[in-house]
Structure formats: C-alpha cells, structure tokens
PDB file of N, CA and C in Angstrom:
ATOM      1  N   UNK A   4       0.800  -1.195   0.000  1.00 44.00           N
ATOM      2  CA  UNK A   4       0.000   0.000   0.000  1.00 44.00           C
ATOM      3  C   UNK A   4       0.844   1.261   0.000  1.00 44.00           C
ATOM      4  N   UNK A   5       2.285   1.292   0.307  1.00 47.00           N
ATOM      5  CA  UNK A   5       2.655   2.164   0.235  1.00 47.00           C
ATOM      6  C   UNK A   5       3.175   2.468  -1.037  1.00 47.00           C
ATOM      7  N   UNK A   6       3.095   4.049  -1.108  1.00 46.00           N
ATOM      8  CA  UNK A   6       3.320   4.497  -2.287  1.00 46.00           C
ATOM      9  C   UNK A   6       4.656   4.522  -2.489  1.00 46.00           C
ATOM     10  N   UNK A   7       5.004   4.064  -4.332  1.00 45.00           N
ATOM     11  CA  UNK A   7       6.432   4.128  -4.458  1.00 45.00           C
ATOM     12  C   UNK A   7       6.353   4.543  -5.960  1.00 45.00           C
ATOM     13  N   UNK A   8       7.879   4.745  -6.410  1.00 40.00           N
ATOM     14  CA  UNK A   8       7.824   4.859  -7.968  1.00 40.00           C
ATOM     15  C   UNK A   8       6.582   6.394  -8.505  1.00 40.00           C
ATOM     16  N   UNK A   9       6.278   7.496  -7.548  1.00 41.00           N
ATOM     17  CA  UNK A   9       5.809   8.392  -7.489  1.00 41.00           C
ATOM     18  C   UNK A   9       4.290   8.047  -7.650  1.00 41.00           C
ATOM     19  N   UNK A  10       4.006   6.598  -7.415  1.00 47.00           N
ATOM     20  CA  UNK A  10       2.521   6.878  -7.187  1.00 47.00           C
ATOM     21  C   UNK A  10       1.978   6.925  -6.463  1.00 47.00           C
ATOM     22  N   UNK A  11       0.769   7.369  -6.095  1.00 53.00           N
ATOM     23  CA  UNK A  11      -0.116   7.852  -4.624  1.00 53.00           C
ATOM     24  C   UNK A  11      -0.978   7.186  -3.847  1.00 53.00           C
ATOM     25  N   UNK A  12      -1.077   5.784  -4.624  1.00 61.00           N
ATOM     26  CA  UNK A  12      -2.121   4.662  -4.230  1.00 61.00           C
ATOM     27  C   UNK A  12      -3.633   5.190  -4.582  1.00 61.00           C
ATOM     28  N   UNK A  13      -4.278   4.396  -4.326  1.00 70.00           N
ATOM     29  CA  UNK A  13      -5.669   4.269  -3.829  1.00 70.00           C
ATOM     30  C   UNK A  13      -6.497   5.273  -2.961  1.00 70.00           C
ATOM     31  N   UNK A  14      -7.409   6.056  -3.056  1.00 73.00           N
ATOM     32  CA  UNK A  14      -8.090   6.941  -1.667  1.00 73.00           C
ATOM     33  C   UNK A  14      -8.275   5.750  -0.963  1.00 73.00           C
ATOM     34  N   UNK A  15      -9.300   4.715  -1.163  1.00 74.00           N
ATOM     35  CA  UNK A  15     -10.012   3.886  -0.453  1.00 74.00           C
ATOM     36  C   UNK A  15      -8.834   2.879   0.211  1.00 74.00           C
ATOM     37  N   UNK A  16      -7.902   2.890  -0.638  1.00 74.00           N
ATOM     38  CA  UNK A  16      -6.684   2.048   0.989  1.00 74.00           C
ATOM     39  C   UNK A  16      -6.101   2.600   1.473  1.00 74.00           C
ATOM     40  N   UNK A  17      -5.734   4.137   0.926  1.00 73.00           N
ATOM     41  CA  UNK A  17      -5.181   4.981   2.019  1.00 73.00           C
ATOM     42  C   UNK A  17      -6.310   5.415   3.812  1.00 73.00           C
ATOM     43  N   UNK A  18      -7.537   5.242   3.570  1.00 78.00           N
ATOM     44  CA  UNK A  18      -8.829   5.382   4.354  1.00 78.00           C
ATOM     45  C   UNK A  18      -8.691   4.109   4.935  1.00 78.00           C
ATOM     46  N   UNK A  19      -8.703   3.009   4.175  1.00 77.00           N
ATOM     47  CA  UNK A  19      -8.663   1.687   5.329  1.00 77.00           C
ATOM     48  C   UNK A  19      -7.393   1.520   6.183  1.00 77.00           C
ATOM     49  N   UNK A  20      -6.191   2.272   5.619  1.00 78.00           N
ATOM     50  CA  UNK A  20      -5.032   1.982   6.441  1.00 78.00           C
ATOM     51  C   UNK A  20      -5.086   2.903   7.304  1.00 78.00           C
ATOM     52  N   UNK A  21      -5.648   4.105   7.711  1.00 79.00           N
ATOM     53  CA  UNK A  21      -5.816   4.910   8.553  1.00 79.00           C
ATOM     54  C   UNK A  21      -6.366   4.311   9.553  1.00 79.00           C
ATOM     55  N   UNK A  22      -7.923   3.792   9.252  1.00 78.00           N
ATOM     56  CA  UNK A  22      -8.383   3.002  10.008  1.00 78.00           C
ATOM     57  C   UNK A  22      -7.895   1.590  10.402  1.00 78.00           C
ATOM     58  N   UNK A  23      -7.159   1.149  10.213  1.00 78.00           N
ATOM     59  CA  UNK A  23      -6.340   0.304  10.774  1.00 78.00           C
ATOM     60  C   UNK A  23      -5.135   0.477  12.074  1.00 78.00           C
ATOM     61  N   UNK A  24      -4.554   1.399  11.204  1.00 80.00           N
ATOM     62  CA  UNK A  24      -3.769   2.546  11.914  1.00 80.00           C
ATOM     63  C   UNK A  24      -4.569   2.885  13.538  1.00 80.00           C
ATOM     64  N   UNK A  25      -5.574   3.268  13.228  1.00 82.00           N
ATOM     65  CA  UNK A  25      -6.318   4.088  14.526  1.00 82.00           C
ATOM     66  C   UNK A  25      -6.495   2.924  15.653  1.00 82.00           C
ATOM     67  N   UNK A  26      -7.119   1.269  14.804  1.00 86.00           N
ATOM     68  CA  UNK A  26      -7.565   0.212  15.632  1.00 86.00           C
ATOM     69  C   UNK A  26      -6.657  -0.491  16.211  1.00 86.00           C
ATOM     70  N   UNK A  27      -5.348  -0.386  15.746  1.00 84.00           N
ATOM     71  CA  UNK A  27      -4.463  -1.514  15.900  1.00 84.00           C
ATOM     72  C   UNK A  27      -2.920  -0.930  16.264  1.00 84.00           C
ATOM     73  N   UNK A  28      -3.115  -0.635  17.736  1.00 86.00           N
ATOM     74  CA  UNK A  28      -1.798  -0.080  17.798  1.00 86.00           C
ATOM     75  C   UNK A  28      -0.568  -0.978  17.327  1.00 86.00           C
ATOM     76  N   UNK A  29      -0.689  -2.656  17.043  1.00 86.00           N
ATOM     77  CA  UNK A  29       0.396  -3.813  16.862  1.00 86.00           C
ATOM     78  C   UNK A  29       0.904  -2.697  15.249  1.00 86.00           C
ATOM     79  N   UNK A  30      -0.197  -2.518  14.549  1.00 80.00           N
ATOM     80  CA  UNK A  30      -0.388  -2.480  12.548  1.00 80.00           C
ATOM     81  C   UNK A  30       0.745  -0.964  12.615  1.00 80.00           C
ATOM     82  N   UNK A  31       0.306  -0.267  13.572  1.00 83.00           N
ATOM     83  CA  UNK A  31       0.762   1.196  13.594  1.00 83.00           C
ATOM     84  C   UNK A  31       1.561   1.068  14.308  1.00 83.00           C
ATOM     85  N   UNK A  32       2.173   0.247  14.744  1.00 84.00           N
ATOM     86  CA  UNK A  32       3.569   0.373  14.880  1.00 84.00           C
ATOM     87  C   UNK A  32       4.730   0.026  14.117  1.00 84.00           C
ATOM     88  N   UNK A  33       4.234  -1.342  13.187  1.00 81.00           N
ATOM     89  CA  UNK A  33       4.758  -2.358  12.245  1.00 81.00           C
ATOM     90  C   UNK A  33       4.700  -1.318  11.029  1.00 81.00           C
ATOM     91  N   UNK A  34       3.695  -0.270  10.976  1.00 77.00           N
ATOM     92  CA  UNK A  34       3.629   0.164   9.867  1.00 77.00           C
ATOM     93  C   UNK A  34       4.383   1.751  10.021  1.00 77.00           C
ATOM     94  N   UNK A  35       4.754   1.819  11.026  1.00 81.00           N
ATOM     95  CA  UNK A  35       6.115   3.183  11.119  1.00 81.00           C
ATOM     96  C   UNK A  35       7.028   2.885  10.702  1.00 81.00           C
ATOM     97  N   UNK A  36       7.756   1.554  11.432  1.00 82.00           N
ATOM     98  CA  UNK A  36       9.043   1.082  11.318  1.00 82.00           C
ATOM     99  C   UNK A  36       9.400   0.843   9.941  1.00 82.00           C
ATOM    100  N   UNK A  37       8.296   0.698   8.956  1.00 76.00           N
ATOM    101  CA  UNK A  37       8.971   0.922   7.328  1.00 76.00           C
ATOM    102  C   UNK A  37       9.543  -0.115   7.256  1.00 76.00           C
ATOM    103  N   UNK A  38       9.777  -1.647   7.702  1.00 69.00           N
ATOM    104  CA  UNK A  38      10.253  -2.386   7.512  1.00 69.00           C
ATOM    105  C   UNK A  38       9.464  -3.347   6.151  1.00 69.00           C
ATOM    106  N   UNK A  39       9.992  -3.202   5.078  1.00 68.00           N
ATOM    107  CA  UNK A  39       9.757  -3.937   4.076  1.00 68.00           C
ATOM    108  C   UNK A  39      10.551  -4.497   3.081  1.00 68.00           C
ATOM    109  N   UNK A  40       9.896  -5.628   2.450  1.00 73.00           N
ATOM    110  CA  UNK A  40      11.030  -5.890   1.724  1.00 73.00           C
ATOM    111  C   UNK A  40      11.996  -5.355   0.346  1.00 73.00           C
ATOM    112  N   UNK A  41      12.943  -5.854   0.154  1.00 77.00           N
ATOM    113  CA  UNK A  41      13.668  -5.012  -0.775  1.00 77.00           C
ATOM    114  C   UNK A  41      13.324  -5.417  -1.917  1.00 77.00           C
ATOM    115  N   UNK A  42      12.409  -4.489  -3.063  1.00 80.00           N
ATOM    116  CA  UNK A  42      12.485  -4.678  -4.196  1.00 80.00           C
ATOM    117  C   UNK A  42      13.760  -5.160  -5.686  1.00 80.00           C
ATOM    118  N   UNK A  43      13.752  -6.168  -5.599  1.00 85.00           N
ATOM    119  CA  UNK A  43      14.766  -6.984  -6.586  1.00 85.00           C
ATOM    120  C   UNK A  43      14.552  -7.375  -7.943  1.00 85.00           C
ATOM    121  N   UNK A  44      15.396  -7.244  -8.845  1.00 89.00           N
ATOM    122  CA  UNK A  44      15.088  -7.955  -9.936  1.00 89.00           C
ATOM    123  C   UNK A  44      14.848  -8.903 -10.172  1.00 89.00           C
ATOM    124  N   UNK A  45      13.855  -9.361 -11.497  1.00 91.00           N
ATOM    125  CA  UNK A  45      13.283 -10.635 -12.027  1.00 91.00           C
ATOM    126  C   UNK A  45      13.705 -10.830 -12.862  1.00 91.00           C
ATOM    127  N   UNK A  46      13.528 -11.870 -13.769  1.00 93.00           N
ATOM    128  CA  UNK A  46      14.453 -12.626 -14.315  1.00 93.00           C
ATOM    129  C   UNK A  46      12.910 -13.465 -14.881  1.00 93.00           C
ATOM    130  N   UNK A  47      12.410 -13.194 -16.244  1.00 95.00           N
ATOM    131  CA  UNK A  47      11.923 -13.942 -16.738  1.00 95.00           C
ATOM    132  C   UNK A  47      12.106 -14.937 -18.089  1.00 95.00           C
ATOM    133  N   UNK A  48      11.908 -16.290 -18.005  1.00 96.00           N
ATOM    134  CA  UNK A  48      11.763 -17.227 -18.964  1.00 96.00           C
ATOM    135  C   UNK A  48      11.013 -17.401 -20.320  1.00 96.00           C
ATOM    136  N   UNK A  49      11.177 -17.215 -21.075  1.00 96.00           N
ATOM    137  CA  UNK A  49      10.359 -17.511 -21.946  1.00 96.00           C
ATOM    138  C   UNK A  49      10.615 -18.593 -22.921  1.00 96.00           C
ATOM    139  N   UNK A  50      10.428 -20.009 -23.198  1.00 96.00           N
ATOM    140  CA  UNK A  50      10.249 -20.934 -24.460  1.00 96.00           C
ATOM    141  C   UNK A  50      10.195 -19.747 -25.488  1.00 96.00           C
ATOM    142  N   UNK A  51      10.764 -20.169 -26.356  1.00 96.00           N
ATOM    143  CA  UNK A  51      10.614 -19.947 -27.621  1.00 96.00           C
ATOM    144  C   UNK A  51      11.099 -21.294 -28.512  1.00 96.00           C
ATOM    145  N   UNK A  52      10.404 -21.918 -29.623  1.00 95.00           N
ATOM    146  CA  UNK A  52      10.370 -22.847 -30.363  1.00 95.00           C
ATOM    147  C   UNK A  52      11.674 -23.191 -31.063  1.00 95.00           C
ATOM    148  N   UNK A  53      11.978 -21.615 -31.363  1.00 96.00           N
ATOM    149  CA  UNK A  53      13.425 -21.537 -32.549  1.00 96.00           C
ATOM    150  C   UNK A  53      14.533 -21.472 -31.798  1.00 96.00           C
ATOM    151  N   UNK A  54      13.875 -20.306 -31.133  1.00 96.00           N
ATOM    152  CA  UNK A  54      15.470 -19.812 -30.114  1.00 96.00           C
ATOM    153  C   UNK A  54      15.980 -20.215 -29.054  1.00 96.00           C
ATOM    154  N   UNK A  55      14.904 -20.956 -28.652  1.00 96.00           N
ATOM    155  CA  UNK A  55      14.993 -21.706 -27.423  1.00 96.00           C
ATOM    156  C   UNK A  55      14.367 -20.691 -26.481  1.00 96.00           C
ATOM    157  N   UNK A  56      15.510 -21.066 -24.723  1.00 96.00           N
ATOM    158  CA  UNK A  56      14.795 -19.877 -23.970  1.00 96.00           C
ATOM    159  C   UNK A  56      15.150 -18.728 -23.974  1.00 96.00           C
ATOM    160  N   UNK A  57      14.281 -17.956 -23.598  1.00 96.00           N
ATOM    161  CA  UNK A  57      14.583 -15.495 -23.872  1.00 96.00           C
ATOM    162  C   UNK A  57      14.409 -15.732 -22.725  1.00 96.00           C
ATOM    163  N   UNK A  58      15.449 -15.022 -22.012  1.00 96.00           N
ATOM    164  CA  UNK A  58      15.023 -14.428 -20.719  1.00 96.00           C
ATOM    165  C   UNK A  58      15.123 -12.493 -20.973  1.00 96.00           C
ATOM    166  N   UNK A  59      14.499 -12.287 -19.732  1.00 94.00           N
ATOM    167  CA  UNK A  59      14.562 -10.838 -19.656  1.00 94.00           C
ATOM    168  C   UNK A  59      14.287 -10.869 -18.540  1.00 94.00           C
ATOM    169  N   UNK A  60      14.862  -9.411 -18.119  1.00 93.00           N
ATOM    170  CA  UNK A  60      15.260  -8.740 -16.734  1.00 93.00           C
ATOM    171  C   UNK A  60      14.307  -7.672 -16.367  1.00 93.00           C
ATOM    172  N   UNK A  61      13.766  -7.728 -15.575  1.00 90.00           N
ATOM    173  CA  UNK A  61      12.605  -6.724 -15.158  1.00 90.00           C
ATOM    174  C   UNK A  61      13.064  -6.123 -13.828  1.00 90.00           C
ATOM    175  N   UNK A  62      13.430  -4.993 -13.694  1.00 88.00           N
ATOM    176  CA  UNK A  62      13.898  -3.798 -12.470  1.00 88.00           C
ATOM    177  C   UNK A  62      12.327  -3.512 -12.197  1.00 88.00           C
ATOM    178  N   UNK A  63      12.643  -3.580 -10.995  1.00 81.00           N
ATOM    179  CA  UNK A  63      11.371  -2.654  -9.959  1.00 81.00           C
ATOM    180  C   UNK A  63      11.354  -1.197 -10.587  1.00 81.00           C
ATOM    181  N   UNK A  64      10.486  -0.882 -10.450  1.00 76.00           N
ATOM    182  CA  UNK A  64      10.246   0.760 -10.573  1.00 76.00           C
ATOM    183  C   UNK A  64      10.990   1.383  -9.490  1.00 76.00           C
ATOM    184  N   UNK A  65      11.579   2.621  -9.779  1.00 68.00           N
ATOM    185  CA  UNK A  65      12.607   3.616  -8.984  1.00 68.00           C
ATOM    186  C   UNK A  65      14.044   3.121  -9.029  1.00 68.00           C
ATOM    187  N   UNK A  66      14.059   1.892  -9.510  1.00 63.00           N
ATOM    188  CA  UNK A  66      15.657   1.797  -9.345  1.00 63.00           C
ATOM    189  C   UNK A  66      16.309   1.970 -10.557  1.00 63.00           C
ATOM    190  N   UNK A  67      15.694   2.908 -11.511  1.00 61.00           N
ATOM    191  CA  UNK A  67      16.867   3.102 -12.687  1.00 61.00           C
ATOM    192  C   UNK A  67      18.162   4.335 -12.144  1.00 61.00           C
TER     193      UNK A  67
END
C-alpha cells in the first residue's frame, strides 16, 4: 500500500489503512518502522520454439 515509484495509491486504501492505523496499535507500529522488503530484480523465462529460452530482466520501478 505504500506508495512508491511516485505513485499515490488508492483513496479507499489509504482510508482503510488509517483506520487500521487508529484500531491496531500492533499495525501502527509495524507500519512506522517501514520495515519492508527489498524490491529486486526478475528474471523472466520464456520458451521460444526456434530460439529456445529469452530471458529478460525486469527492475522494480525507482531503481533506474
């Protein structure tokens, strides 16, 4: 839910995480500490008949 890569999310989950926020002091605390995981590259497969397999590399958004 948090916003990254300059986008702003959702109104309606920014409103439920508030309210979460408000109910759950465990959520609002877990959800200060910013502890998340680290966005990594992928690495996709593709068959191809002729060429065999294509892979390609897919970066998270923000890390160019």
């Amino acid at each position: 839910m948090r916003p990254t890569g300059g986008r702003t999310g959702h109104p309606a989950g920014w409103s439920a995480l508030q309210v979460k926020r408000g109910t759950s002091p465990r959520f609002a605390r877990l959800w200060a500490e910013h502890d998340v995981e680290e966005r990594r590259p992928v690495v996709k497969r593709v068959p191809h008949p002729e060429l065999g397999p294509l892979d390609s590399v897919i970066d998270p958004p923000g890390t160019e």
